[in-house]
PDB file of C-alpha atoms in Angstrom:
ATOM      1  CA  MET A 183     -30.170  -4.060  15.023  1.00 94.00           C
ATOM      2  CA  LYS A 184     -33.024  -5.629  13.068  1.00 97.00           C
ATOM      3  CA  LYS A 185     -32.522  -9.111  11.696  1.00 98.00           C
ATOM      4  CA  TYR A 186     -34.064 -10.578   8.525  1.00 98.00           C
ATOM      5  CA  LEU A 187     -34.311 -14.070   7.117  1.00 96.00           C
ATOM      6  CA  VAL A 188     -33.110 -14.124   3.514  1.00 94.00           C
ATOM      7  CA  ALA A 189     -34.639 -16.684   1.162  1.00 91.00           C
ATOM      8  CA  PRO A 190     -34.118 -18.255  -1.578  1.00 77.00           C
ATOM      9  CA  ILE A 191     -33.371 -21.760  -0.574  1.00 69.00           C
ATOM     10  CA  LEU A 192     -29.856 -22.978  -0.046  1.00 68.00           C
ATOM     11  CA  TYR A 193     -29.566 -26.725  -0.332  1.00 62.00           C
ATOM     12  CA  LYS A 194     -27.388 -29.549  -1.575  1.00 58.00           C
ATOM     13  CA  LYS A 195     -28.475 -31.792  -4.395  1.00 60.00           C
ATOM     14  CA  LYS A 196     -26.084 -34.112  -6.176  1.00 53.00           C
ATOM     15  CA  ASN A 197     -23.196 -32.221  -4.541  1.00 50.00           C
ATOM     16  CA  GLU A 198     -24.331 -28.909  -6.018  1.00 51.00           C
ATOM     17  CA  ILE A 199     -25.381 -25.905  -4.000  1.00 50.00           C
ATOM     18  CA  PHE A 200     -28.321 -23.917  -5.345  1.00 57.00           C
ATOM     19  CA  GLN A 201     -28.055 -20.301  -4.313  1.00 56.00           C
ATOM     20  CA  SER A 202     -29.311 -17.219  -6.092  1.00 53.00           C
ATOM     21  CA  VAL A 203     -28.358 -14.563  -3.588  1.00 63.00           C
ATOM     22  CA  SER A 204     -25.384 -12.355  -4.242  1.00 73.00           C
ATOM     23  CA  LEU A 205     -22.600 -10.627  -2.382  1.00 83.00           C
ATOM     24  CA  LYS A 206     -24.210  -7.387  -3.589  1.00 90.00           C
ATOM     25  CA  LEU A 207     -27.272  -8.079  -1.454  1.00 92.00           C
ATOM     26  CA  ASN A 208     -25.077  -8.839   1.560  1.00 92.00           C
ATOM     27  CA  LYS A 209     -23.310  -5.508   1.048  1.00 94.00           C
ATOM     28  CA  LEU A 210     -26.570  -3.566   0.663  1.00 96.00           C
ATOM     29  CA  LEU A 211     -28.043  -5.006   3.881  1.00 96.00           C
ATOM     30  CA  LYS A 212     -24.887  -4.137   5.810  1.00 96.00           C
ATOM     31  CA  GLU A 213     -24.959  -0.584   4.394  1.00 97.00           C
ATOM     32  CA  ILE A 214     -28.517  -0.027   5.642  1.00 97.00           C
ATOM     33  CA  ASN A 215     -27.697  -1.624   9.017  1.00 97.00           C
ATOM     34  CA  ILE A 216     -29.740  -4.833   8.672  1.00 98.00           C
ATOM     35  CA  ASP A 217     -28.476  -8.097  10.137  1.00 97.00           C
ATOM     36  CA  PHE A 218     -29.449 -11.216   8.191  1.00 95.00           C
ATOM     37  CA  GLU A 219     -29.316 -14.968   8.038  1.00 93.00           C
ATOM     38  CA  TYR A 220     -29.925 -17.257   5.068  1.00 90.00           C
ATOM     39  CA  TYR A 221     -32.729 -19.752   4.944  1.00 90.00           C
ATOM     40  CA  ILE A 222     -31.291 -23.255   4.602  1.00 84.00           C
ATOM     41  CA  TYR A 223     -33.549 -25.903   3.138  1.00 81.00           C
ATOM     42  CA  GLY A 224     -34.101 -28.725   5.618  1.00 80.00           C
ATOM     43  CA  LYS A 225     -32.772 -26.783   8.607  1.00 83.00           C
ATOM     44  CA  LYS A 226     -35.214 -25.778  11.341  1.00 87.00           C
ATOM     45  CA  THR A 227     -35.720 -22.008  11.355  1.00 88.00           C
ATOM     46  CA  ARG A 228     -37.049 -20.049  14.346  1.00 91.00           C
ATOM     47  CA  ILE A 229     -39.242 -17.352  12.825  1.00 92.00           C
ATOM     48  CA  LYS A 230     -39.606 -15.389  16.066  1.00 93.00           C
ATOM     49  CA  LYS A 231     -35.945 -14.311  16.066  1.00 96.00           C
ATOM     50  CA  PHE A 232     -36.436 -12.398  12.787  1.00 98.00           C
ATOM     51  CA  ASP A 233     -38.035  -9.004  12.179  1.00 98.00           C
ATOM     52  CA  GLY A 234     -38.959  -9.982   8.632  1.00 98.00           C
ATOM     53  CA  LEU A 235     -38.300 -11.891   5.440  1.00 98.00           C
ATOM     54  CA  ILE A 236     -36.459 -10.941   2.261  1.00 97.00           C
ATOM     55  CA  LEU A 237     -37.395 -12.839  -0.912  1.00 96.00           C
ATOM     56  CA  CYS A 238     -34.561 -12.453  -3.407  1.00 91.00           C
ATOM     57  CA  GLY A 239     -34.406 -12.282  -7.138  1.00 88.00           C
ATOM     58  CA  GLY A 240     -32.530 -14.684  -9.357  1.00 85.00           C
ATOM     59  CA  GLY A 241     -34.100 -17.425 -11.436  1.00 86.00           C
ATOM     60  CA  ASP A 242     -37.749 -17.915 -12.341  1.00 91.00           C
ATOM     61  CA  ILE A 243     -40.887 -18.962 -10.546  1.00 95.00           C
ATOM     62  CA  PHE A 244     -42.366 -22.336 -11.477  1.00 95.00           C
ATOM     63  CA  THR A 245     -45.191 -20.971 -13.652  1.00 94.00           C
ATOM     64  CA  ILE A 246     -42.590 -19.313 -15.913  1.00 94.00           C
ATOM     65  CA  LYS A 247     -40.018 -22.099 -16.000  1.00 94.00           C
ATOM     66  CA  LYS A 248     -41.320 -25.480 -14.950  1.00 95.00           C
ATOM     67  CA  ASN A 249     -38.510 -27.416 -13.320  1.00 91.00           C
ATOM     68  CA  LEU A 250     -38.033 -29.194 -10.006  1.00 88.00           C
ATOM     69  CA  LEU A 251     -35.792 -26.525  -8.461  1.00 84.00           C
ATOM     70  CA  ASN A 252     -38.272 -23.727  -9.151  1.00 89.00           C
ATOM     71  CA  LYS A 253     -41.162 -25.807  -7.823  1.00 92.00           C
ATOM     72  CA  LEU A 254     -39.268 -26.622  -4.628  1.00 89.00           C
ATOM     73  CA  ARG A 255     -38.195 -23.024  -4.115  1.00 91.00           C
ATOM     74  CA  ASP A 256     -41.735 -21.706  -4.713  1.00 94.00           C
ATOM     75  CA  ASN A 257     -43.189 -24.185  -2.241  1.00 94.00           C
ATOM     76  CA  GLU A 258     -40.651 -23.349   0.465  1.00 93.00           C
ATOM     77  CA  GLU A 259     -40.991 -19.599  -0.051  1.00 95.00           C
ATOM     78  CA  LYS A 260     -44.811 -19.819   0.046  1.00 97.00           C
ATOM     79  CA  LYS A 261     -44.557 -21.538   3.439  1.00 96.00           C
ATOM     80  CA  LEU A 262     -42.248 -18.785   4.691  1.00 96.00           C
ATOM     81  CA  ILE A 263     -44.534 -16.047   3.357  1.00 98.00           C
ATOM     82  CA  LYS A 264     -47.504 -17.604   5.157  1.00 97.00           C
ATOM     83  CA  LEU A 265     -45.576 -17.856   8.451  1.00 96.00           C
ATOM     84  CA  PHE A 266     -44.245 -14.293   8.322  1.00 98.00           C
ATOM     85  CA  LEU A 267     -47.662 -12.863   7.404  1.00 97.00           C
ATOM     86  CA  LEU A 268     -49.241 -14.813  10.256  1.00 97.00           C
ATOM     87  CA  LYS A 269     -46.753 -13.199  12.651  1.00 96.00           C
ATOM     88  CA  LYS A 270     -47.410  -9.767  11.029  1.00 97.00           C
ATOM     89  CA  LYS A 271     -43.746  -9.368  10.086  1.00 98.00           C
ATOM     90  CA  LYS A 272     -42.357  -7.390   7.160  1.00 98.00           C
ATOM     91  CA  ILE A 273     -41.593  -8.915   3.769  1.00 98.00           C
ATOM     92  CA  LEU A 274     -39.350  -7.332   1.157  1.00 98.00           C
ATOM     93  CA  SER A 275     -39.823  -9.092  -2.186  1.00 98.00           C
ATOM     94  CA  ILE A 276     -37.290  -8.469  -4.957  1.00 97.00           C
ATOM     95  CA  CYS A 277     -37.879  -9.319  -8.637  1.00 95.00           C
ATOM     96  CA  ARG A 278     -38.602 -13.072  -8.562  1.00 95.00           C
ATOM     97  CA  GLY A 279     -39.854 -12.643  -4.994  1.00 96.00           C
ATOM     98  CA  PHE A 280     -42.283  -9.933  -6.109  1.00 97.00           C
ATOM     99  CA  GLN A 281     -43.437 -12.119  -9.013  1.00 97.00           C
ATOM    100  CA  LEU A 282     -44.237 -14.919  -6.552  1.00 97.00           C
ATOM    101  CA  ILE A 283     -46.021 -12.568  -4.129  1.00 97.00           C
ATOM    102  CA  SER A 284     -48.060 -10.995  -6.929  1.00 96.00           C
ATOM    103  CA  GLN A 285     -49.175 -14.440  -8.085  1.00 95.00           C
ATOM    104  CA  ILE A 286     -50.186 -15.450  -4.561  1.00 96.00           C
ATOM    105  CA  TYR A 287     -52.437 -12.374  -4.495  1.00 95.00           C
ATOM    106  CA  GLY A 288     -53.992 -13.251  -7.858  1.00 94.00           C
ATOM    107  CA  SER A 289     -51.993 -11.176 -10.344  1.00 93.00           C
ATOM    108  CA  LYS A 290     -50.791 -12.496 -13.696  1.00 88.00           C
ATOM    109  CA  LEU A 291     -47.313 -12.082 -15.103  1.00 93.00           C
ATOM    110  CA  ILE A 292     -46.761 -11.157 -18.717  1.00 91.00           C
ATOM    111  CA  LYS A 293     -43.763 -11.478 -21.027  1.00 93.00           C
ATOM    112  CA  ILE A 294     -42.157  -8.080 -21.585  1.00 92.00           C
ATOM    113  CA  SER A 295     -39.207  -6.771 -23.576  1.00 89.00           C
ATOM    114  CA  ASN A 296     -36.402  -4.271 -22.929  1.00 84.00           C
ATOM    115  CA  HIS A 297     -36.236  -4.885 -19.190  1.00 87.00           C
ATOM    116  CA  VAL A 298     -33.029  -6.927 -18.952  1.00 89.00           C
ATOM    117  CA  ASN A 299     -29.964  -4.881 -18.023  1.00 90.00           C
ATOM    118  CA  LYS A 300     -31.815  -1.724 -19.054  1.00 89.00           C
ATOM    119  CA  LYS A 301     -31.999   1.585 -17.243  1.00 93.00           C
ATOM    120  CA  SER A 302     -35.561   2.785 -16.708  1.00 94.00           C
ATOM    121  CA  ASN A 303     -37.153   5.883 -15.262  1.00 97.00           C
ATOM    122  CA  VAL A 304     -39.835   4.908 -12.772  1.00 98.00           C
ATOM    123  CA  HIS A 305     -42.638   7.410 -12.174  1.00 98.00           C
ATOM    124  CA  ILE A 306     -43.363   7.565  -8.446  1.00 98.00           C
ATOM    125  CA  TYR A 307     -46.879   7.962  -7.054  1.00 97.00           C
ATOM    126  CA  LYS A 308     -47.536   9.561  -3.681  1.00 94.00           C
ATOM    127  CA  ASN A 309     -46.418   7.294  -0.824  1.00 95.00           C
ATOM    128  CA  LYS A 310     -44.767   7.487   2.591  1.00 94.00           C
ATOM    129  CA  TYR A 311     -41.407   6.012   1.573  1.00 94.00           C
ATOM    130  CA  LEU A 312     -40.371   8.090  -1.441  1.00 96.00           C
ATOM    131  CA  ASP A 313     -40.677  11.861  -1.654  1.00 95.00           C
ATOM    132  CA  VAL A 314     -39.560  12.165  -5.298  1.00 97.00           C
ATOM    133  CA  LYS A 315     -41.367  12.192  -8.655  1.00 97.00           C
ATOM    134  CA  LYS A 316     -39.130   9.585 -10.297  1.00 98.00           C
ATOM    135  CA  ILE A 317     -36.238   7.237  -9.733  1.00 98.00           C
ATOM    136  CA  ASN A 318     -33.865   5.676 -12.228  1.00 98.00           C
ATOM    137  CA  VAL A 319     -33.284   1.928 -11.875  1.00 97.00           C
ATOM    138  CA  THR A 320     -31.707  -0.902 -13.838  1.00 91.00           C
ATOM    139  CA  CYS A 321     -34.114  -3.749 -14.599  1.00 91.00           C
ATOM    140  CA  TYR A 322     -33.283  -7.451 -15.026  1.00 91.00           C
ATOM    141  CA  HIS A 323     -36.579  -9.223 -15.749  1.00 91.00           C
ATOM    142  CA  ASN A 324     -38.315 -10.801 -18.755  1.00 92.00           C
ATOM    143  CA  TYR A 325     -41.709 -11.014 -17.047  1.00 94.00           C
ATOM    144  CA  GLY A 326     -43.535  -8.076 -15.567  1.00 93.00           C
ATOM    145  CA  ILE A 327     -46.683  -7.103 -13.723  1.00 90.00           C
ATOM    146  CA  LYS A 328     -49.147  -4.922 -15.640  1.00 82.00           C
ATOM    147  CA  HIS A 329     -52.104  -5.409 -13.294  1.00 88.00           C
ATOM    148  CA  LEU A 330     -51.723  -5.951  -9.564  1.00 94.00           C
ATOM    149  CA  SER A 331     -54.291  -6.986  -6.968  1.00 93.00           C
ATOM    150  CA  LYS A 332     -56.248  -4.033  -5.544  1.00 94.00           C
ATOM    151  CA  GLU A 333     -54.833  -4.969  -2.131  1.00 96.00           C
ATOM    152  CA  PHE A 334     -51.592  -3.303  -3.256  1.00 97.00           C
ATOM    153  CA  SER A 335     -50.896   0.393  -3.715  1.00 97.00           C
ATOM    154  CA  ILE A 336     -48.698   0.995  -6.751  1.00 97.00           C
ATOM    155  CA  ILE A 337     -45.727   3.191  -5.883  1.00 97.00           C
ATOM    156  CA  GLY A 338     -43.890   3.207  -9.216  1.00 97.00           C
ATOM    157  CA  LYS A 339     -44.371   2.367 -12.900  1.00 97.00           C
ATOM    158  CA  THR A 340     -42.141   2.562 -15.962  1.00 95.00           C
ATOM    159  CA  LYS A 341     -43.039   4.490 -19.108  1.00 93.00           C
ATOM    160  CA  ASP A 342     -44.301   1.261 -20.723  1.00 92.00           C
ATOM    161  CA  ASN A 343     -46.742   0.810 -17.816  1.00 93.00           C
ATOM    162  CA  ASN A 344     -44.930  -1.998 -15.972  1.00 94.00           C
ATOM    163  CA  ILE A 345     -45.201  -1.990 -12.189  1.00 97.00           C
ATOM    164  CA  GLU A 346     -41.765  -1.708 -10.596  1.00 97.00           C
ATOM    165  CA  LEU A 347     -42.675  -0.872  -7.015  1.00 98.00           C
ATOM    166  CA  ALA A 348     -45.743  -1.538  -4.844  1.00 98.00           C
ATOM    167  CA  ILE A 349     -46.781  -1.942  -1.226  1.00 98.00           C
ATOM    168  CA  HIS A 350     -49.571  -4.008   0.282  1.00 97.00           C
ATOM    169  CA  GLN A 351     -52.237  -1.870   1.943  1.00 95.00           C
ATOM    170  CA  LYS A 352     -52.646  -4.101   5.024  1.00 95.00           C
ATOM    171  CA  ASP A 353     -49.888  -6.701   5.112  1.00 96.00           C
ATOM    172  CA  LYS A 354     -46.342  -5.420   5.542  1.00 97.00           C
ATOM    173  CA  ILE A 355     -45.119  -6.287   2.026  1.00 98.00           C
ATOM    174  CA  LEU A 356     -42.949  -4.125  -0.220  1.00 98.00           C
ATOM    175  CA  GLY A 357     -42.425  -5.418  -3.745  1.00 98.00           C
ATOM    176  CA  THR A 358     -39.739  -4.211  -6.130  1.00 97.00           C
ATOM    177  CA  MET A 359     -39.239  -5.608  -9.635  1.00 96.00           C
ATOM    178  CA  PHE A 360     -35.844  -3.938 -10.028  1.00 96.00           C
ATOM    179  CA  HIS A 361     -32.879  -5.124  -7.963  1.00 94.00           C
ATOM    180  CA  PRO A 362     -32.025  -2.595  -5.235  1.00 96.00           C
ATOM    181  CA  GLU A 363     -28.769  -4.458  -4.539  1.00 94.00           C
ATOM    182  CA  ARG A 364     -27.498  -3.876  -8.077  1.00 92.00           C
ATOM    183  CA  LYS A 365     -26.154  -0.564  -9.345  1.00 93.00           C
ATOM    184  CA  ASN A 366     -28.955   1.945  -9.876  1.00 96.00           C
ATOM    185  CA  VAL A 367     -28.680   5.631 -10.728  1.00 97.00           C
ATOM    186  CA  SER A 368     -30.985   6.402  -7.774  1.00 98.00           C
ATOM    187  CA  ASP A 369     -29.023   4.245  -5.286  1.00 97.00           C
ATOM    188  CA  LYS A 370     -29.154   6.715  -2.373  1.00 97.00           C
ATOM    189  CA  ILE A 371     -32.913   7.221  -2.649  1.00 97.00           C
ATOM    190  CA  ILE A 372     -33.528   3.460  -2.939  1.00 98.00           C
ATOM    191  CA  LYS A 373     -31.351   2.691   0.100  1.00 97.00           C
ATOM    192  CA  LYS A 374     -33.224   5.265   2.187  1.00 97.00           C
ATOM    193  CA  MET A 375     -36.565   3.771   1.096  1.00 97.00           C
ATOM    194  CA  LEU A 376     -35.437   0.266   2.119  1.00 98.00           C
ATOM    195  CA  LYS A 377     -34.054   1.470   5.427  1.00 96.00           C
ATOM    196  CA  ASP A 378     -37.335   3.251   6.202  1.00 97.00           C
ATOM    197  CA  PHE A 379     -39.394   0.192   5.277  1.00 97.00           C
ATOM    198  CA  LEU A 380     -37.255  -2.436   6.972  1.00 97.00           C
TER     199      LEU A 380
END
């Protein structure tokens, strides 16, 4: 069974635990037969025991909301991204994770509307993971990606031209702006895509 490291950061600060992963993600990974372990801030992590990295949604990146927690999380996740890319391992980036990845590769995020708790049809372009013309997803983001680095192939866009799904042409990175762990009309198709990628 493949095993993935799941980030965001888990850490204690003033007796509070910061964690933006959900039980829904745990359930999804079990359903597609992926073992996982959470990244714990300050704990030594052996990268070689993992097949890849999953960057979760939840919260904002530092350029959107400038606070200490976001800055710390961005910095830690950037280190992990660099390590996993160096080892040529797969990275699944979800919502916030995809925003961070897109920024690393030089893309800019823009404020968008009608993408929080909204169902959207996503037009699918030819790719090796999805053999359908569209999927229906539920979005949960206020910032989107209109233009992505040419290093990525766009897999899916919404009617209002926001990128919801893309894959890097050389590095093993799949980015999804919608949350595959949340309820989506096209759940079965999305699960198959993730299983095939991971």
